[in-house]
XYZ file of C-alpha atoms in Angstrom:
466
model
C 85.676 34.815 -21.982
C 88.837 32.232 -21.062
C 87.498 29.271 -22.802
C 86.015 28.752 -26.446
C 84.476 25.753 -28.240
C 84.574 25.803 -31.886
C 83.508 22.815 -34.291
C 86.429 22.721 -36.622
C 85.931 20.923 -40.235
C 89.300 19.505 -40.565
C 89.959 15.975 -42.016
C 91.874 13.583 -39.524
C 95.054 13.332 -42.164
C 94.682 17.093 -42.741
C 97.720 17.748 -40.480
C 99.319 20.642 -42.436
C 96.322 22.672 -42.388
C 95.823 21.949 -38.940
C 98.967 23.231 -37.974
C 98.703 26.583 -39.998
C 95.358 26.767 -38.028
C 96.465 26.365 -34.709
C 99.575 28.768 -35.418
C 96.862 31.385 -36.197
C 94.995 31.095 -33.455
C 98.040 31.000 -31.015
C 98.644 34.917 -32.522
C 95.371 35.774 -31.929
C 95.601 34.264 -28.408
C 93.915 31.067 -28.324
C 95.616 27.836 -27.568
C 94.137 24.487 -28.382
C 93.558 22.527 -25.049
C 91.118 19.466 -25.891
C 89.225 17.847 -28.671
C 86.410 16.444 -27.684
C 83.002 15.019 -29.056
C 83.694 16.774 -32.108
C 84.562 20.210 -30.790
C 87.806 21.780 -30.221
C 88.360 23.516 -26.930
C 90.322 26.513 -26.898
C 91.647 28.518 -23.739
C 92.760 32.099 -23.719
C 96.619 32.933 -23.886
C 98.701 35.856 -24.396
C 98.978 36.123 -28.066
C 102.306 34.591 -29.408
C 104.257 33.072 -32.258
C 104.205 29.459 -31.995
C 105.138 26.294 -33.991
C 102.518 23.243 -34.068
C 103.318 19.492 -35.363
C 101.019 16.911 -35.930
C 101.862 13.246 -35.691
C 100.215 9.922 -35.464
C 100.997 7.471 -32.992
C 99.339 4.064 -33.853
C 99.073 2.601 -30.330
C 97.363 5.632 -29.045
C 93.298 5.416 -28.542
C 90.571 7.368 -27.011
C 89.625 4.163 -25.108
C 93.248 3.765 -23.188
C 92.892 5.128 -19.778
C 96.586 5.705 -19.788
C 99.325 5.984 -22.386
C 101.128 2.917 -23.273
C 104.608 2.468 -22.578
C 105.938 3.179 -26.222
C 103.577 6.158 -26.237
C 105.264 7.698 -23.067
C 108.796 7.173 -24.297
C 107.651 8.820 -27.812
C 106.110 11.839 -25.648
C 109.369 12.253 -23.453
C 111.518 12.194 -26.551
C 109.384 14.991 -28.131
C 109.395 17.134 -25.150
C 113.337 17.053 -24.902
C 113.204 18.210 -28.572
C 111.090 21.274 -27.220
C 107.789 20.044 -28.390
C 105.146 19.873 -25.438
C 101.740 17.880 -25.948
C 99.033 20.113 -26.746
C 95.944 17.848 -27.284
C 95.146 14.308 -28.769
C 92.365 13.038 -31.022
C 92.561 9.260 -31.582
C 95.801 8.454 -32.767
C 96.435 12.007 -33.652
C 99.120 13.810 -31.277
C 99.397 17.879 -31.488
C 102.166 19.410 -30.042
C 103.453 23.107 -29.758
C 106.779 24.444 -29.296
C 108.070 28.133 -28.243
C 111.344 27.391 -30.319
C 111.601 29.590 -33.517
C 113.252 26.689 -35.503
C 112.511 23.470 -33.586
C 113.755 20.045 -34.546
C 110.916 18.387 -36.676
C 109.339 15.463 -35.016
C 109.608 13.330 -38.328
C 111.650 13.957 -41.240
C 110.629 10.954 -43.455
C 107.750 11.113 -45.556
C 107.410 7.884 -46.822
C 107.327 6.771 -43.152
C 104.804 9.485 -42.098
C 102.508 8.549 -44.880
C 102.712 4.748 -43.919
C 101.773 5.731 -40.185
C 99.153 7.958 -40.989
C 97.324 5.011 -43.577
C 98.044 2.444 -40.244
C 96.279 4.907 -38.171
C 93.308 5.644 -40.541
C 92.500 1.773 -41.244
C 92.908 0.936 -37.471
C 90.067 3.187 -36.226
C 88.839 6.377 -38.374
C 88.294 4.374 -41.847
C 86.500 1.481 -39.807
C 84.039 3.805 -38.003
C 83.293 5.904 -41.255
C 82.596 2.620 -43.185
C 80.501 1.226 -40.646
C 78.600 4.709 -40.353
C 78.232 4.743 -44.256
C 76.615 1.086 -44.340
C 74.219 2.537 -41.903
C 73.571 5.699 -43.836
C 73.151 4.134 -46.905
C 70.344 1.754 -45.390
C 68.704 4.811 -44.310
C 69.060 6.954 -47.398
C 67.343 3.752 -49.149
C 64.791 3.725 -46.816
C 63.788 7.478 -47.150
C 63.787 7.034 -50.791
C 61.301 4.207 -50.279
C 59.147 5.961 -48.303
C 59.228 9.014 -50.554
C 57.655 6.669 -53.016
C 55.481 4.761 -51.102
C 54.159 7.487 -48.980
C 55.342 10.851 -50.439
C 52.795 12.878 -48.664
C 54.380 11.977 -45.260
C 57.508 12.487 -46.374
C 57.013 15.886 -47.831
C 54.567 17.461 -45.135
C 55.876 16.001 -41.928
C 58.559 18.426 -41.093
C 60.515 16.138 -38.950
C 60.888 13.538 -41.426
C 61.822 15.724 -44.246
C 64.634 17.163 -41.962
C 65.602 13.706 -40.813
C 65.972 12.848 -44.640
C 68.056 15.768 -45.057
C 70.242 14.977 -42.326
C 70.610 11.276 -43.794
C 72.001 12.348 -46.968
C 73.942 15.341 -45.999
C 75.717 12.837 -43.446
C 75.935 10.247 -46.317
C 77.586 12.790 -48.432
C 80.021 13.828 -45.637
C 80.862 10.154 -45.176
C 81.385 9.556 -48.819
C 83.356 12.608 -49.310
C 85.680 12.004 -46.123
C 86.363 8.442 -47.229
C 86.923 8.982 -51.038
C 88.775 12.309 -50.222
C 91.142 10.344 -48.287
C 91.805 7.574 -50.794
C 92.483 10.240 -53.502
C 94.935 11.940 -51.152
C 96.677 8.736 -50.350
C 97.205 7.775 -53.842
C 98.491 11.340 -54.843
C 100.732 11.536 -51.809
C 102.252 8.103 -52.217
C 102.991 8.985 -55.899
C 104.653 12.101 -54.769
C 106.590 10.423 -52.058
C 107.846 7.928 -54.802
C 109.094 10.438 -56.795
C 111.083 12.151 -53.965
C 108.463 14.506 -52.815
C 106.367 15.216 -49.829
C 102.713 14.207 -48.886
C 99.876 16.246 -50.411
C 98.307 19.252 -48.830
C 94.744 19.525 -48.998
C 93.451 22.614 -50.237
C 91.361 25.020 -48.005
C 88.261 24.474 -49.755
C 88.249 20.703 -48.709
C 88.146 22.079 -45.266
C 85.077 24.398 -45.632
C 83.089 21.798 -47.799
C 83.898 19.409 -44.607
C 82.550 21.770 -42.257
C 79.661 22.724 -44.404
C 78.474 19.202 -44.801
C 78.794 18.995 -40.686
C 76.975 22.130 -40.267
C 74.004 21.182 -42.731
C 73.717 17.794 -40.706
C 73.592 19.457 -37.243
C 71.061 21.889 -38.439
C 69.044 18.939 -40.051
C 68.847 17.232 -36.872
C 68.025 20.252 -34.720
C 65.211 21.045 -37.146
C 64.063 17.306 -37.330
C 63.317 17.593 -33.385
C 62.267 21.275 -33.078
C 59.536 20.844 -35.792
C 57.997 17.683 -34.498
C 54.202 18.010 -33.766
C 52.150 18.053 -31.444
C 53.718 20.117 -29.085
C 53.802 17.352 -26.286
C 55.776 15.180 -28.565
C 58.203 17.763 -29.554
C 58.936 18.489 -26.000
C 59.064 14.894 -25.109
C 61.841 14.054 -27.932
C 63.854 17.366 -27.075
C 63.857 16.545 -23.235
C 64.314 12.723 -24.025
C 67.566 13.871 -26.255
C 68.626 16.241 -23.485
C 68.735 13.863 -20.909
C 70.733 11.309 -23.181
C 73.131 14.243 -23.799
C 73.432 15.115 -20.279
C 74.404 11.089 -19.797
C 77.067 11.005 -22.483
C 78.621 14.418 -21.002
C 78.411 13.106 -17.428
C 80.246 9.925 -18.548
C 82.680 11.850 -20.998
C 83.621 14.152 -18.248
C 84.051 10.993 -15.759
C 85.892 9.216 -18.314
C 88.597 11.912 -18.890
C 88.646 12.793 -14.996
C 89.650 9.109 -14.481
C 91.990 9.149 -17.329
C 94.157 12.343 -15.794
C 94.181 10.670 -12.613
C 95.423 7.252 -14.044
C 92.593 5.306 -12.719
C 93.002 1.072 -13.336
C 91.303 0.388 -16.775
C 89.080 -2.382 -15.077
C 87.920 -0.001 -12.295
C 87.200 2.901 -14.880
C 85.084 0.371 -17.026
C 83.301 -0.630 -13.821
C 82.305 3.000 -12.954
C 81.514 3.856 -16.574
C 79.278 0.910 -16.996
C 77.514 1.669 -13.399
C 76.971 5.435 -14.058
C 75.575 4.455 -17.255
C 73.040 1.954 -15.735
C 72.137 4.637 -13.155
C 71.570 7.293 -15.791
C 69.903 5.018 -18.198
C 67.307 3.930 -15.354
C 66.761 7.491 -14.498
C 65.792 8.285 -17.940
C 63.455 5.549 -18.026
C 61.718 6.680 -14.885
C 61.209 9.909 -16.377
C 59.468 8.474 -19.663
C 56.859 6.281 -17.550
C 56.176 9.439 -15.377
C 55.789 11.697 -18.547
C 53.074 9.510 -19.707
C 50.924 10.164 -16.703
C 52.097 13.718 -16.151
C 49.700 16.790 -15.904
C 52.125 18.806 -18.447
C 51.716 16.620 -21.080
C 47.995 16.444 -20.435
C 48.190 20.179 -20.691
C 50.168 19.991 -24.167
C 47.919 17.813 -25.995
C 44.567 19.032 -27.436
C 41.808 17.829 -25.088
C 38.359 16.459 -25.928
C 35.358 18.333 -24.533
C 33.632 15.234 -23.550
C 33.841 11.228 -23.615
C 31.246 9.273 -25.137
C 30.682 5.400 -24.361
C 29.336 3.636 -27.292
C 26.956 0.620 -26.853
C 29.942 -1.488 -27.408
C 31.585 -0.110 -24.476
C 34.150 1.605 -26.408
C 35.144 5.447 -25.279
C 35.007 7.772 -27.963
C 36.615 11.572 -27.819
C 34.517 14.186 -28.649
C 35.916 17.471 -30.149
C 34.089 21.001 -30.868
C 36.765 22.434 -32.916
C 36.087 25.101 -35.607
C 36.242 23.535 -38.924
C 35.976 25.606 -42.371
C 33.001 23.057 -43.870
C 30.225 21.206 -41.786
C 27.533 18.963 -42.861
C 25.233 21.432 -41.644
C 26.267 23.822 -44.222
C 24.861 21.295 -46.928
C 22.137 19.831 -45.197
C 19.196 20.665 -42.814
C 20.034 18.399 -39.785
C 17.935 17.724 -37.049
C 19.588 18.046 -33.558
C 22.560 15.781 -33.659
C 25.365 15.818 -31.516
C 28.716 15.821 -33.457
C 32.297 15.731 -32.837
C 34.043 18.409 -34.858
C 37.905 17.642 -34.919
C 40.331 20.046 -36.691
C 44.099 19.021 -36.827
C 47.182 20.332 -38.450
C 48.662 17.218 -39.447
C 51.968 18.819 -40.161
C 53.890 21.013 -42.143
C 57.333 21.511 -43.632
C 59.105 24.287 -45.839
C 57.601 22.139 -48.883
C 54.279 21.418 -47.931
C 51.677 21.501 -45.098
C 48.742 19.611 -44.361
C 45.367 19.860 -42.683
C 42.621 17.392 -41.791
C 38.981 18.095 -40.532
C 36.755 15.328 -39.384
C 32.798 15.652 -37.941
C 31.729 12.336 -36.595
C 28.628 11.721 -34.777
C 27.692 11.118 -31.375
C 25.495 8.213 -30.728
C 23.715 5.502 -32.648
C 21.809 8.021 -35.086
C 23.413 7.114 -38.453
C 23.602 10.822 -39.111
C 25.856 11.820 -42.245
C 29.537 12.271 -41.365
C 32.394 14.159 -43.135
C 35.978 13.828 -43.483
C 38.592 15.839 -45.576
C 42.250 16.769 -46.086
C 43.641 19.741 -47.351
C 47.191 19.939 -48.680
C 49.101 23.360 -49.567
C 52.034 22.693 -52.015
C 54.452 25.308 -51.412
C 56.911 24.101 -54.105
C 55.291 23.997 -57.523
C 57.442 21.096 -58.605
C 56.357 19.044 -55.827
C 52.642 19.342 -57.161
C 52.188 16.066 -58.714
C 53.797 14.043 -56.084
C 51.842 15.481 -53.383
C 48.698 14.913 -55.575
C 49.801 11.303 -55.983
C 50.512 11.059 -52.224
C 47.004 12.118 -51.246
C 45.473 9.558 -53.581
C 47.320 6.852 -51.978
C 47.123 8.209 -48.282
C 44.744 5.077 -47.419
C 47.510 2.732 -49.447
C 46.039 -0.118 -46.987
C 42.493 -0.035 -48.601
C 42.587 -2.362 -51.706
C 40.434 -2.458 -55.288
C 39.613 1.194 -54.712
C 41.272 3.810 -57.052
C 40.903 7.554 -58.040
C 40.107 8.191 -61.519
C 40.067 12.012 -63.550
C 36.670 13.098 -64.049
C 35.011 16.013 -66.167
C 32.680 18.128 -63.906
C 32.550 21.957 -64.331
C 30.689 22.368 -61.238
C 33.617 22.055 -58.967
C 35.400 24.879 -61.004
C 38.702 23.340 -60.049
C 41.951 22.811 -62.202
C 41.384 18.877 -62.064
C 38.720 16.645 -60.506
C 39.196 13.116 -59.129
C 36.492 10.650 -58.068
C 36.980 7.301 -56.362
C 36.086 4.096 -57.773
C 35.513 0.587 -56.253
C 37.221 -1.686 -58.685
C 36.286 -5.281 -59.543
C 37.740 -6.666 -62.415
C 36.385 -4.301 -65.287
C 33.508 -3.074 -63.241
C 33.765 0.470 -61.719
C 31.397 1.708 -58.760
C 31.628 5.483 -58.135
C 31.898 6.349 -54.461
C 31.644 9.447 -52.494
C 35.056 10.420 -52.154
C 36.638 13.235 -54.370
C 40.011 14.759 -54.847
C 39.775 18.356 -56.139
C 43.044 20.339 -57.331
C 42.346 24.063 -56.695
C 45.553 26.185 -57.402
C 48.121 25.107 -55.048
C 45.834 23.528 -52.659
C 44.609 20.054 -52.702
C 41.520 18.806 -50.709
C 40.317 15.297 -50.688
C 37.029 15.276 -49.182
C 34.791 11.826 -48.149
C 30.998 12.435 -47.577
C 28.296 9.983 -46.739
C 26.116 11.059 -49.862
C 26.524 12.194 -53.266
C 26.791 15.603 -53.225
C 24.511 17.609 -55.781
C 25.248 20.762 -57.777
C 24.345 23.032 -54.328
C 26.285 20.853 -52.423
C 29.614 20.956 -54.648
C 28.831 24.817 -54.615
C 28.857 25.282 -50.899
C 32.155 23.133 -50.752
C 33.748 25.163 -53.347
C 32.698 28.421 -51.201
C 34.520 26.865 -48.393
C 37.151 25.324 -49.443
C 38.406 26.632 -52.823
C 41.745 28.447 -52.839
C 40.833 32.115 -52.332
C 39.102 30.850 -49.337
C 41.772 28.648 -47.753
C 44.317 31.484 -48.403
C 42.774 33.568 -46.033
C 41.948 30.940 -43.505
C 44.736 28.855 -43.200
């Protein structure tokens, strides 16, 4: 393998540890070639002892297709002193030298600190502060969702991992910004007393890298756990196409930069390529909605029922744990039985079953949700979430009741509330061990019905079936 890509966790201003790291990599036979979209590209070389130096040039930018005149003069002077340009990262310039004791590029610590601070304020801090604002808003939104709709926040894996990413990235940005401010203040005090800029400890590098990796894996898990499968494939392909577009544009930009293409022409080319790629992605999206693949991946109804109102209803024939027929003797009635694994995360998982009539016979129907709480500390939060799962319905509320027939830890019944009056409804929330069951019936269940429900949906039974 002649090329290696690594995601390094060095802070932009951590020049001391960057030089130490690159010198060790050179001794192992790897030379840094390019820093690109968060990854450091190394090429295979003969193991050798090299000296590295990191400087910051305020006129440099990833957006510039060509080096500025002052930058070219600076690079020429460095080359004459035995320093060769290795890679660039925004305003950071990384050099290496084969000399054992090369002439230092910078010797004035105060000027170096001022230069770093200028470069940080120009791009790095502005970008991070803007991202911090966005992540703060998203984190606040996630907190509100956890309070208002805790069931979705805890059981839908993609939402859970999306929240983990948001919080981890927010912590990373705070760590970066506050860490730099602390370093700048300490370095300023050190330089004033005749010392040099402060060297960051190695654990700063590992904390930064850990937060980046946590954010990365949270994003990956947020997408690979989307349910149903068709949505998961759609999102992953959509992201893949977008990343492909970014890769094409990045490669094209580097290619034009190497050939010193005019800035105006390069911008025109980039815009044209971006428009063509975006049009291609849009065409794929429109085609996916009508594709055979999407139809095969989605759960398909066994029939379509047309009501008297001209509305089409899908009919399913899934196996559900509890049916109306288990409690009532029914005449021949055509039902739709739908079983849905709504979603699951490492914290909890949720299922739903619906038995709806097909026709205008007013036959009794049944609907219930089952939540398995995997982390006991979240039990009450899931319980509250299940109670509020139809938050848009007003004047209805669950109240605890005493009913030993359910043989449950806790039982709640729903009531229609009108002032001081409460009218009981045929909807219950039963707590069996780590399982929560919310069930809605078209009739008030008697002791025999409750016995059947208990036999079909109690914790020992659900342990085996789910």
